[in-house]
PDB file of C-alpha atoms and ligand atoms in Angstrom:
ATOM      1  CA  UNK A  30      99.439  57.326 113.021  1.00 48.00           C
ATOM      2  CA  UNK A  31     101.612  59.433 110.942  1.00 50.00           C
ATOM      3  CA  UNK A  32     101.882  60.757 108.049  1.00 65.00           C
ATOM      4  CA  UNK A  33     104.764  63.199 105.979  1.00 76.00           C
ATOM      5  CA  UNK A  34     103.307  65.991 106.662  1.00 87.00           C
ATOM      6  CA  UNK A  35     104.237  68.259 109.474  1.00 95.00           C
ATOM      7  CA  UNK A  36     102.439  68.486 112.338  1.00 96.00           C
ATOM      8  CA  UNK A  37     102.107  71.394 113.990  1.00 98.00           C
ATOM      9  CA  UNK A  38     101.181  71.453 117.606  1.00 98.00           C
ATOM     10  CA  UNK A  39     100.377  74.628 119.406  1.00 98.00           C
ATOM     11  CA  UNK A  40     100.426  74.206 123.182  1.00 98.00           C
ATOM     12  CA  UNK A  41      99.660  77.564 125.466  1.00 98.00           C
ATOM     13  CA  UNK A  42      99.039  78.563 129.211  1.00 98.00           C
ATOM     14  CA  UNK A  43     100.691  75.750 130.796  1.00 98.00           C
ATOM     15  CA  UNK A  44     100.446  77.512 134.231  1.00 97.00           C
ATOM     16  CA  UNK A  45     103.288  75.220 136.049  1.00 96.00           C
ATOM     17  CA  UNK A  46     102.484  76.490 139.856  1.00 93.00           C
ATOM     18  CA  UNK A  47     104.921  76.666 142.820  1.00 89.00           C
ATOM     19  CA  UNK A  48     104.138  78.550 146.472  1.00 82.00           C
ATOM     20  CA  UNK A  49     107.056  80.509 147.039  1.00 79.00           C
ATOM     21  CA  UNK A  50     109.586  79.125 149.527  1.00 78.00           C
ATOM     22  CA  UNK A  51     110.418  83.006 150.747  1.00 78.00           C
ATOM     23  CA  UNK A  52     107.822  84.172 151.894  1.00 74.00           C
ATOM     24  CA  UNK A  53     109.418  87.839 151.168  1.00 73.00           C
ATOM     25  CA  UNK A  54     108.390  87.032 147.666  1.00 74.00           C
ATOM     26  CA  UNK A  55     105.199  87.307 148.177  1.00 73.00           C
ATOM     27  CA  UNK A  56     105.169  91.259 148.994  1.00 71.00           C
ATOM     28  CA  UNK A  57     104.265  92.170 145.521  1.00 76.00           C
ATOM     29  CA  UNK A  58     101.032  91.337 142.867  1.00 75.00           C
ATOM     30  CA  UNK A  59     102.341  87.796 143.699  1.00 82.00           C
ATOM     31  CA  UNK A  60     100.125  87.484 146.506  1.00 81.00           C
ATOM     32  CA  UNK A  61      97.067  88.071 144.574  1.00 83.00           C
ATOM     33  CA  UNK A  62      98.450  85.558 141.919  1.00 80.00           C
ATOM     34  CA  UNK A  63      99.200  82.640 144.912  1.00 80.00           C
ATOM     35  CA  UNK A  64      95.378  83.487 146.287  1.00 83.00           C
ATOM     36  CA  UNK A  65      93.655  83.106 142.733  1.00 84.00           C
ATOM     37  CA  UNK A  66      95.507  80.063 142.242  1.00 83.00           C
ATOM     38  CA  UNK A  67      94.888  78.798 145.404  1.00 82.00           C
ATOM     39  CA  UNK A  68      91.053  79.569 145.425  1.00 81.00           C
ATOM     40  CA  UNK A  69      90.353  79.204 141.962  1.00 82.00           C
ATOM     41  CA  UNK A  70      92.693  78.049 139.723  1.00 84.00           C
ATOM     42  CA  UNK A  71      94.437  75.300 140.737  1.00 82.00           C
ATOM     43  CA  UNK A  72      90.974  72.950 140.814  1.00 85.00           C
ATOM     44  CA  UNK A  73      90.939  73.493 136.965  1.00 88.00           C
ATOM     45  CA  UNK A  74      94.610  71.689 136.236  1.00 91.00           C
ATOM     46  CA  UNK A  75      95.893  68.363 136.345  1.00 92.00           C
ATOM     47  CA  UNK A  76      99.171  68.335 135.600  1.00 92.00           C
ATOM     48  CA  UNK A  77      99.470  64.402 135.094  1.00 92.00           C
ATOM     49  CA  UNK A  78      98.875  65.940 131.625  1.00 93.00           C
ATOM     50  CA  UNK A  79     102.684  66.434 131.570  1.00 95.00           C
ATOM     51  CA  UNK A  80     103.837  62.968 131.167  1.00 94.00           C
ATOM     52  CA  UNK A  81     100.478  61.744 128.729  1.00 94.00           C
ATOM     53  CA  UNK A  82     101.743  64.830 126.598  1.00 96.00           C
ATOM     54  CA  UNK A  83     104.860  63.657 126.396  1.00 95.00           C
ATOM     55  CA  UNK A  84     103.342  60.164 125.252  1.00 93.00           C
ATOM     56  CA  UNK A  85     101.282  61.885 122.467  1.00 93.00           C
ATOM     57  CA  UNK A  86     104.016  63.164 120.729  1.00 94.00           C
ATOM     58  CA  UNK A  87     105.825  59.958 120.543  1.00 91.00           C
ATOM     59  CA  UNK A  88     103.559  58.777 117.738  1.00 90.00           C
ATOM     60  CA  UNK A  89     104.861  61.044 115.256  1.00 91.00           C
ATOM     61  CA  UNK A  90     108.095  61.764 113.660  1.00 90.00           C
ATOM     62  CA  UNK A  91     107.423  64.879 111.951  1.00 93.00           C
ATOM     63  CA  UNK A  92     106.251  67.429 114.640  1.00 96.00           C
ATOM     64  CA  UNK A  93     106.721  71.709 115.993  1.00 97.00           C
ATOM     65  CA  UNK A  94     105.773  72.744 119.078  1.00 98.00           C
ATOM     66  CA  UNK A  95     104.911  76.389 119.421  1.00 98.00           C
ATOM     67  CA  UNK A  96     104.227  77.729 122.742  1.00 98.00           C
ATOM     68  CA  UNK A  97     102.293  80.762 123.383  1.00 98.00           C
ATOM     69  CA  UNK A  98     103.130  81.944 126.693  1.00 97.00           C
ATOM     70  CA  UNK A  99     102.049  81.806 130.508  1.00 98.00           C
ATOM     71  CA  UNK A 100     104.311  79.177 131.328  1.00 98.00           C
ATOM     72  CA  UNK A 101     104.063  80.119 134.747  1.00 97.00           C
ATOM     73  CA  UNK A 102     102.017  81.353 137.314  1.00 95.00           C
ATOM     74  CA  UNK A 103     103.436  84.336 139.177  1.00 94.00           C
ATOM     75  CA  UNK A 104     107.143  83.982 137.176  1.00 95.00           C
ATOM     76  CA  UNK A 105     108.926  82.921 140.171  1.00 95.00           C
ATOM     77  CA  UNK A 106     112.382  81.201 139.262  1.00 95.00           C
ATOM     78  CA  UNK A 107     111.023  77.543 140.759  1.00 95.00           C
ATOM     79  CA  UNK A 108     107.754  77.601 138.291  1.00 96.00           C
ATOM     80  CA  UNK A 109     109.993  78.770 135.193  1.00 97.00           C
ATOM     81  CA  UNK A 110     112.074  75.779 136.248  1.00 97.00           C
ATOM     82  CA  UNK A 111     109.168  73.519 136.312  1.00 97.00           C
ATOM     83  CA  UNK A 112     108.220  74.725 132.565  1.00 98.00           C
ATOM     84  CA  UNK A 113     111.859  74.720 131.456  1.00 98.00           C
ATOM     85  CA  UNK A 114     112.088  70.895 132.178  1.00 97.00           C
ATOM     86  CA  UNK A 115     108.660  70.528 130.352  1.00 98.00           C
ATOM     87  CA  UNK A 116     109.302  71.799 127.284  1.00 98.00           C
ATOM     88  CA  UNK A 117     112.965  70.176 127.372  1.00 97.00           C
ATOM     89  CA  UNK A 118     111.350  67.583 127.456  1.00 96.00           C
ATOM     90  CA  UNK A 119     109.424  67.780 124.220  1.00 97.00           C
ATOM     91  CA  UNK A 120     113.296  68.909 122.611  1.00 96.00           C
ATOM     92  CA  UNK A 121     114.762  65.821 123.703  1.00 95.00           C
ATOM     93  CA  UNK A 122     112.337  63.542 121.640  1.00 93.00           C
ATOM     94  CA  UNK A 123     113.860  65.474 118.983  1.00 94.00           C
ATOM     95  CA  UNK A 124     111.489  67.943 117.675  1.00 96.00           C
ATOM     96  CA  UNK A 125     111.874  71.886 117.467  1.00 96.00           C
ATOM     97  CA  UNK A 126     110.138  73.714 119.965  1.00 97.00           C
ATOM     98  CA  UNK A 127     109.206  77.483 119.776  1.00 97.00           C
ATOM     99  CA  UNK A 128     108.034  79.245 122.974  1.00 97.00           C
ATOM    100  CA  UNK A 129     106.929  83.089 123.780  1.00 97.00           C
ATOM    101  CA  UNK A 130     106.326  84.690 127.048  1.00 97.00           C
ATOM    102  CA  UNK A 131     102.738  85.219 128.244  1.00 98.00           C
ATOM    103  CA  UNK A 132     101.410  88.245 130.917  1.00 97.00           C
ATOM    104  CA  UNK A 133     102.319  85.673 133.771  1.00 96.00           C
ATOM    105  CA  UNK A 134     105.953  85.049 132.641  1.00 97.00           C
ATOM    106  CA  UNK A 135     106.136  88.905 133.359  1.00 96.00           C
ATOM    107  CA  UNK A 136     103.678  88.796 136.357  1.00 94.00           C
ATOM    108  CA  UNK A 137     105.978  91.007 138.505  1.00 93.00           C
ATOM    109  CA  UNK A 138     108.154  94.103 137.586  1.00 94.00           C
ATOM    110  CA  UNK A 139     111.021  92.217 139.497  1.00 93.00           C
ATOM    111  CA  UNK A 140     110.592  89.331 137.478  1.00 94.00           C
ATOM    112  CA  UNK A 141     111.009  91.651 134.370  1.00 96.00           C
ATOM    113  CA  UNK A 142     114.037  93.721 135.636  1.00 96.00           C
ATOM    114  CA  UNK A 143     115.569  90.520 136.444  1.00 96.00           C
ATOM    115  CA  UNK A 144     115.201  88.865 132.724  1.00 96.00           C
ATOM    116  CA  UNK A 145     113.686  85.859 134.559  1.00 96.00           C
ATOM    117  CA  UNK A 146     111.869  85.011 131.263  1.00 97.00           C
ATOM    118  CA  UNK A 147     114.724  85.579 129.128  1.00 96.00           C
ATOM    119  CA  UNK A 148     117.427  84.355 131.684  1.00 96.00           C
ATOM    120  CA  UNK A 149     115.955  80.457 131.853  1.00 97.00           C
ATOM    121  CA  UNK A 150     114.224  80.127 128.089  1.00 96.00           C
ATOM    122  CA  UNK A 151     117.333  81.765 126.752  1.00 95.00           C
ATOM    123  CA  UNK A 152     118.259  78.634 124.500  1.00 94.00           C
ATOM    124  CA  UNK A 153     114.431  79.374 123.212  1.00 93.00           C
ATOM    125  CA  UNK A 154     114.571  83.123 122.979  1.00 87.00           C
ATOM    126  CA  UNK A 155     115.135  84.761 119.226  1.00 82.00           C
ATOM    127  CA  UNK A 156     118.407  86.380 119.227  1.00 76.00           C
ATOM    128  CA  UNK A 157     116.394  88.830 117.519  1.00 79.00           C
ATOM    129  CA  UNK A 158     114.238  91.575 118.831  1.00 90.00           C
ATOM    130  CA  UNK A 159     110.670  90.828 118.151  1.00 96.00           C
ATOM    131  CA  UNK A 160     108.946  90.392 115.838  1.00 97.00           C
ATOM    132  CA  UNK A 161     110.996  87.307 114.736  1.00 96.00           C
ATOM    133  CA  UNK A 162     110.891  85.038 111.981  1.00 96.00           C
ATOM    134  CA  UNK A 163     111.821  81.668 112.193  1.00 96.00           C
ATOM    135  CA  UNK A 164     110.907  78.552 109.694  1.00 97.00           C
ATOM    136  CA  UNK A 165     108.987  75.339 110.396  1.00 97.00           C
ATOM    137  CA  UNK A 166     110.898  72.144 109.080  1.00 96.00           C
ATOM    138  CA  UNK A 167     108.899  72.167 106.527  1.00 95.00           C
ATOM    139  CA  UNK A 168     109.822  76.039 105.642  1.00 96.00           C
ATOM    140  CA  UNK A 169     106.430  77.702 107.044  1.00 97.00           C
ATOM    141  CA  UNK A 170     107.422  80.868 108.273  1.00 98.00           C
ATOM    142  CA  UNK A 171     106.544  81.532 112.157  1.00 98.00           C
ATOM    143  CA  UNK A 172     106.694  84.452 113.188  1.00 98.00           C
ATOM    144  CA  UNK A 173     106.239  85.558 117.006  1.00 97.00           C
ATOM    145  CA  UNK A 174     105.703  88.176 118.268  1.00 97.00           C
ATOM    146  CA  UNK A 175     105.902  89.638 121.927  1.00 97.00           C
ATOM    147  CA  UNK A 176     102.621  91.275 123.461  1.00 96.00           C
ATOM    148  CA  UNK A 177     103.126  91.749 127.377  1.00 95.00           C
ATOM    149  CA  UNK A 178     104.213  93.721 129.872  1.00 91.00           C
ATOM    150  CA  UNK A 179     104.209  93.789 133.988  1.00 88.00           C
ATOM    151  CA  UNK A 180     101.119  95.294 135.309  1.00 85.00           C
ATOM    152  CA  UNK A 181     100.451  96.731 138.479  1.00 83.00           C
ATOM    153  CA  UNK A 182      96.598  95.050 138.007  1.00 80.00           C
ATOM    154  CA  UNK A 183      95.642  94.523 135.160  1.00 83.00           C
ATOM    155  CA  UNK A 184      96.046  91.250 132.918  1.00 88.00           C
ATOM    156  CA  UNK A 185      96.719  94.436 130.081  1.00 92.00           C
ATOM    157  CA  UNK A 186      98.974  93.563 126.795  1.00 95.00           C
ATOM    158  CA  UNK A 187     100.330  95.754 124.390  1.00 93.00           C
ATOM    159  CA  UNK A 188     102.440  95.615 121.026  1.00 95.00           C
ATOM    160  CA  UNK A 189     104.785  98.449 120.402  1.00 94.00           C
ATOM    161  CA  UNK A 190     105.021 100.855 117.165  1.00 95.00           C
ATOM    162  CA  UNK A 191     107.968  99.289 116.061  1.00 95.00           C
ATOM    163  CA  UNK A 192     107.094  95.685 116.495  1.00 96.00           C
ATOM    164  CA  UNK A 193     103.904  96.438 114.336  1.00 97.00           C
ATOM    165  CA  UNK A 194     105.857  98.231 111.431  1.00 97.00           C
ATOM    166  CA  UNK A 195     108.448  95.689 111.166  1.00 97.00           C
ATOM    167  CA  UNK A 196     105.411  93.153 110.965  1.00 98.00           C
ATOM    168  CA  UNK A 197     103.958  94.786 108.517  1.00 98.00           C
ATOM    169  CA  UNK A 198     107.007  94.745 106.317  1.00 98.00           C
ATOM    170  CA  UNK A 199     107.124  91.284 106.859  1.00 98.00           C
ATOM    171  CA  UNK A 200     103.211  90.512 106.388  1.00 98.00           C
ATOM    172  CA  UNK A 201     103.516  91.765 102.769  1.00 98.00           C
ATOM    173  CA  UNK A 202     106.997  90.333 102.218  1.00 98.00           C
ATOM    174  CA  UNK A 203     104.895  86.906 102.463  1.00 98.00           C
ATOM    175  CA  UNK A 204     104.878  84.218  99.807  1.00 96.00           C
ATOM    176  CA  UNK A 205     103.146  81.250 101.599  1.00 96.00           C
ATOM    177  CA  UNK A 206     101.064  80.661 104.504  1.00 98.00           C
ATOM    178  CA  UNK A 207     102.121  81.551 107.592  1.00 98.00           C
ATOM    179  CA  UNK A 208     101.703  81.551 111.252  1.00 98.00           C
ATOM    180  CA  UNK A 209     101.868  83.977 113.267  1.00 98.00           C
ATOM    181  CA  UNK A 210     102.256  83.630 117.190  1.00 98.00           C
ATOM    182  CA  UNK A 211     101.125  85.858 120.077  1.00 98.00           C
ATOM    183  CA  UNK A 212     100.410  85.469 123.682  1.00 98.00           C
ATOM    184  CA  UNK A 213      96.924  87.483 123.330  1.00 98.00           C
ATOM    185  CA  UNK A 214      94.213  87.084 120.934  1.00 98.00           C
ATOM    186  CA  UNK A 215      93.203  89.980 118.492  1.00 98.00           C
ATOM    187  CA  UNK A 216      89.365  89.448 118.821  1.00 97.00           C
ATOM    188  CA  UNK A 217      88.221  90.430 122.428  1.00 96.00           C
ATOM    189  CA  UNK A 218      84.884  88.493 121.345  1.00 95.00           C
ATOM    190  CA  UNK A 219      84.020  85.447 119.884  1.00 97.00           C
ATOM    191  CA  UNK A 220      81.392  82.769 120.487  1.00 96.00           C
ATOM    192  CA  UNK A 221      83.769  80.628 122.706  1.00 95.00           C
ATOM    193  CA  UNK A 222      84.881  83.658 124.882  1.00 96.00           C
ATOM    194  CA  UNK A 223      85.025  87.435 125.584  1.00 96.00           C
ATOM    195  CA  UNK A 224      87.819  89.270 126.891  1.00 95.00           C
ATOM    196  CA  UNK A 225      87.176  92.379 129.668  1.00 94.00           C
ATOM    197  CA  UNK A 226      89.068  95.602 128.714  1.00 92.00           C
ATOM    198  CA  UNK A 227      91.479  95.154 131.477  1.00 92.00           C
ATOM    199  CA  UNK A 228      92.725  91.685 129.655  1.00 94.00           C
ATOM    200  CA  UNK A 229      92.673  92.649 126.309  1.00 96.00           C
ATOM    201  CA  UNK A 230      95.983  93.629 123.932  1.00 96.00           C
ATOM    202  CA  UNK A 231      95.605  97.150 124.222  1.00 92.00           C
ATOM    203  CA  UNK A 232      96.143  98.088 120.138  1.00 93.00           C
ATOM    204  CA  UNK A 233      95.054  95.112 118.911  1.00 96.00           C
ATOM    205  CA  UNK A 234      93.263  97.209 115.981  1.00 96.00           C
ATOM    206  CA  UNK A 235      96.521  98.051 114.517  1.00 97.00           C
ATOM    207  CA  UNK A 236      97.666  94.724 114.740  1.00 98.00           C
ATOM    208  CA  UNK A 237      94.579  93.358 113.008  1.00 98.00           C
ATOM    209  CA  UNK A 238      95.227  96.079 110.405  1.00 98.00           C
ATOM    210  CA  UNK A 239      98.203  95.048 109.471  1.00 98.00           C
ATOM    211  CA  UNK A 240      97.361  91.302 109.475  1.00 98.00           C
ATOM    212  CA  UNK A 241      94.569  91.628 107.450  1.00 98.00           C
ATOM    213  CA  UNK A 242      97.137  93.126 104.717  1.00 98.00           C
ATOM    214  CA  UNK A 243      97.981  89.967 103.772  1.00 98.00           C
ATOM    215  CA  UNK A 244      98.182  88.373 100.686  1.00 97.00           C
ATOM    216  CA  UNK A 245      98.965  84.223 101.731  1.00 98.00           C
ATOM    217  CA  UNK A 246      96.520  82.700 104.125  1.00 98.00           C
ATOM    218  CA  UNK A 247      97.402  83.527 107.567  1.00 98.00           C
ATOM    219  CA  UNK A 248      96.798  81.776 110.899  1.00 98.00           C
ATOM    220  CA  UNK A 249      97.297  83.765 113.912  1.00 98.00           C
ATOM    221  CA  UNK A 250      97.303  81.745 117.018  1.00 98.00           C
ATOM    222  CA  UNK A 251      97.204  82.695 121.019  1.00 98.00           C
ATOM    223  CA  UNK A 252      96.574  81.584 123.966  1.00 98.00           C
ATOM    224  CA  UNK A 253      95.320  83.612 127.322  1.00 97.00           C
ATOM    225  CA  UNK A 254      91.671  83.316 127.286  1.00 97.00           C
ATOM    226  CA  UNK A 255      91.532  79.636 128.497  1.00 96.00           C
ATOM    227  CA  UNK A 256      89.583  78.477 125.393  1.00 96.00           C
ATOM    228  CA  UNK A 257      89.614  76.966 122.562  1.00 96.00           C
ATOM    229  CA  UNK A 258      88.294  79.332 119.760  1.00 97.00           C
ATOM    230  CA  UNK A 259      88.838  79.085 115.573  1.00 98.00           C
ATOM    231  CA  UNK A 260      87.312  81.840 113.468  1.00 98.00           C
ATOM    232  CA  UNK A 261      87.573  83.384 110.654  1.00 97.00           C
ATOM    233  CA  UNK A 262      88.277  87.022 109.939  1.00 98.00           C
ATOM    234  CA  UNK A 263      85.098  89.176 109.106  1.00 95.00           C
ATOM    235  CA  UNK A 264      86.837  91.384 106.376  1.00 93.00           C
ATOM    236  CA  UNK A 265      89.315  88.860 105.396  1.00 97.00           C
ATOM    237  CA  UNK A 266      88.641  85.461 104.880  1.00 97.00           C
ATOM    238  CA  UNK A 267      92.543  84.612 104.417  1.00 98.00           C
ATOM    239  CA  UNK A 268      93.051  85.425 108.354  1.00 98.00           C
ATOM    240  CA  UNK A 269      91.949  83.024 110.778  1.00 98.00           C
ATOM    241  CA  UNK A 270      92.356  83.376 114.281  1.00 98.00           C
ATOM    242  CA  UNK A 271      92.828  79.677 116.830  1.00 98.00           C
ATOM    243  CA  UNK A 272      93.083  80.149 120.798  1.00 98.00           C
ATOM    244  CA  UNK A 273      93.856  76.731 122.136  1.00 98.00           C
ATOM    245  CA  UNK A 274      93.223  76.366 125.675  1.00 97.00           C
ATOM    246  CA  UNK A 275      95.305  76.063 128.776  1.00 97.00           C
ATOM    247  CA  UNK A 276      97.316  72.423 127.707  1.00 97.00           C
ATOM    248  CA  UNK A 277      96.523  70.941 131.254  1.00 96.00           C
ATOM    249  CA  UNK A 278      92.947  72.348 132.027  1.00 95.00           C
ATOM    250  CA  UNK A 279      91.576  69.172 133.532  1.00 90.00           C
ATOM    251  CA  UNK A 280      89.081  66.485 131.897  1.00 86.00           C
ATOM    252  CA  UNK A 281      85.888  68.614 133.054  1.00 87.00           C
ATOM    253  CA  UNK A 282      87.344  71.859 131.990  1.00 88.00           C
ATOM    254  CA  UNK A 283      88.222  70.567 128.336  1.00 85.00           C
ATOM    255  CA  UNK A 284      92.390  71.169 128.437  1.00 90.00           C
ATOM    256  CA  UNK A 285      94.055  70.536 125.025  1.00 95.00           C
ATOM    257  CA  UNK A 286      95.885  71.733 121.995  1.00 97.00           C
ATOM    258  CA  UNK A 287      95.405  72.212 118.846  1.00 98.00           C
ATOM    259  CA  UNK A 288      97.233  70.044 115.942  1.00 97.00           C
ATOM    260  CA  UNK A 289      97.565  72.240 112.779  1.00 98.00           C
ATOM    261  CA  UNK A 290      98.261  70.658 109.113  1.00 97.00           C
ATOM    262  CA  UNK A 291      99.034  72.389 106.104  1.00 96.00           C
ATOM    263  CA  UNK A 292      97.584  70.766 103.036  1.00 92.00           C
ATOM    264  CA  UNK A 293      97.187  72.701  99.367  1.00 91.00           C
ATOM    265  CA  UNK A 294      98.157  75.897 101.061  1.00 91.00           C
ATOM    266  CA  UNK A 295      95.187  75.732 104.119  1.00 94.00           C
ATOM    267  CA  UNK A 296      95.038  75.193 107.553  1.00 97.00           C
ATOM    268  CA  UNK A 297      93.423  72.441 109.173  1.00 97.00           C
ATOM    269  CA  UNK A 298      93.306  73.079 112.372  1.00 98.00           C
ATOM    270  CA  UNK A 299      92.032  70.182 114.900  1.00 97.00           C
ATOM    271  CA  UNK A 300      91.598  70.126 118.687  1.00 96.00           C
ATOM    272  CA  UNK A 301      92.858  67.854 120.449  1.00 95.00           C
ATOM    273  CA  UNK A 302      92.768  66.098 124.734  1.00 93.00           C
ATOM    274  CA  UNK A 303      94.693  65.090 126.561  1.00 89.00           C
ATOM    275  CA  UNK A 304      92.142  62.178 128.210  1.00 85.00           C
TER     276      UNK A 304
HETATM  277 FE1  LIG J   8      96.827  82.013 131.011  1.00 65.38          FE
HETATM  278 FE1  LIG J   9      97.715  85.209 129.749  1.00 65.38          FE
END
């Protein structure tokens, strides 16, 4: 079924997995990456998710695809590969697609110093420093923002001072709602999930600050904790947060996105499987 108005689907943590070939490439936090997948991990995906993704999307005419990061696993060149063809994919059927990196894409400070990220999603990368405002077909404004760094550990994000005060000038600069896009969530707890301090955006306080400055309705969406999660901000009801969870998280684990409408300036936000 479809209908004129836009749909919005917001796909995150797509996790595309490969075992490195050189086995040099494993002499970094890669091997702790591989061993999590290995052990943990990779029982929780089903990638056949790919193709009835794919299949989904062919229903409607109207459609944006925002993706919030963690394409990868360990950002080795073969796995951004593997999520490169993805979301081409999703561009071929003809609809816009708008993608950020996630704390995996830049799992490795080699991975970083080498652009990986920005050398194979460079036809998706802002030309733009961040934060970066781009419009929906249907003129929403999007604007993304970038929230991660290599860690020797830690799963750790961070926003930096100028990122924030160029959002800010464009939070109040707002006339309609609008979305805005980061790899980590803002809340570290909500019913749904709860984030450890060693995962967590490290000034997320300043960037709920500045959110909450708003004067349109505002939908901030993320991915990273592997759930789905919608709630409303406590001291401003025009803020809502969404997490979707990871888009191929298997039957059991309840995978999925989220399908966001805009009717008489709200959000309706609805999750959706892929089974
Ligand atoms: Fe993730
Ligand atoms: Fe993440």
């Amino acid at each position: 079924m479809d209908d004129n108005n836009l749909k919005i689907i917001h796909i995150t943590d797509l996790h595309f997995f490969q075992f490195p070939k050189n086995i040099l490439k494993l002499f970094n936090k890669r091997i702790l990456g591989c061993l999590n997948w290995e052990l943990n991990r990779k029982k929780r995906f089903d990638f056949s998710g790919a193709e009835r993704f794919i299949n989904f999307l062919s229903q409607y005419k109207n459609v944006a695809v925002i993706v919030s990061g963690d394409l990868t696993v360990t950002a080795l060149e073969e796995e951004f590969l593997l999520a490169k063809k993805f979301i081409d994919n999703i561009r071929k059927k003809g609809f816009p697609v708008y993608v950020i990196p996630g704390n995996h894409d830049y799992y490795t400070f080699e991975a970083v110093r080498n652009k990986r990220y920005e050398t194979v999603f460079s036809e998706y990368c802002p030309t733009e420093t961040y934060p970066t405002i781009v419009h929906l077909p249907d003129g929403t404004p999007l604007i993304l923002i970038h929230t991660v760094r290599p860690n020797i550990l830690s799963a750790r994000g961070v926003i930096d001072k100028e990122q924030l005060q160029q959002l800010e000038k464009i939070i109040l600069s707002l006339e309609k709602p609008a979305i805005v896009c980061g790899h980590y969530p803002v809340l570290h707890h909500t019913p749904e999930y709860y984030s450890s301090s060693s995962h967590r955006l490290k000034n997320s306080e300043m960037l709920h600050e500045i959110l909450i400055k708003t004067k349109v309705p505002i939908l901030y969406i993320a991915g990273h904790v592997h759930h789905y999660s919608l709630n409303k901000d406590e001291a401003q009801p025009l803020v809502n947060y969404l997490c979707s969870p990871p888009l191929f998280y298997s039957q059991q684990r309840k995978g999925g996105f989220s399908e966001i409408t805009i009717k008489n300036n709200q959000f309706d936000i609805q999750m959706k499987t892929l089974y």
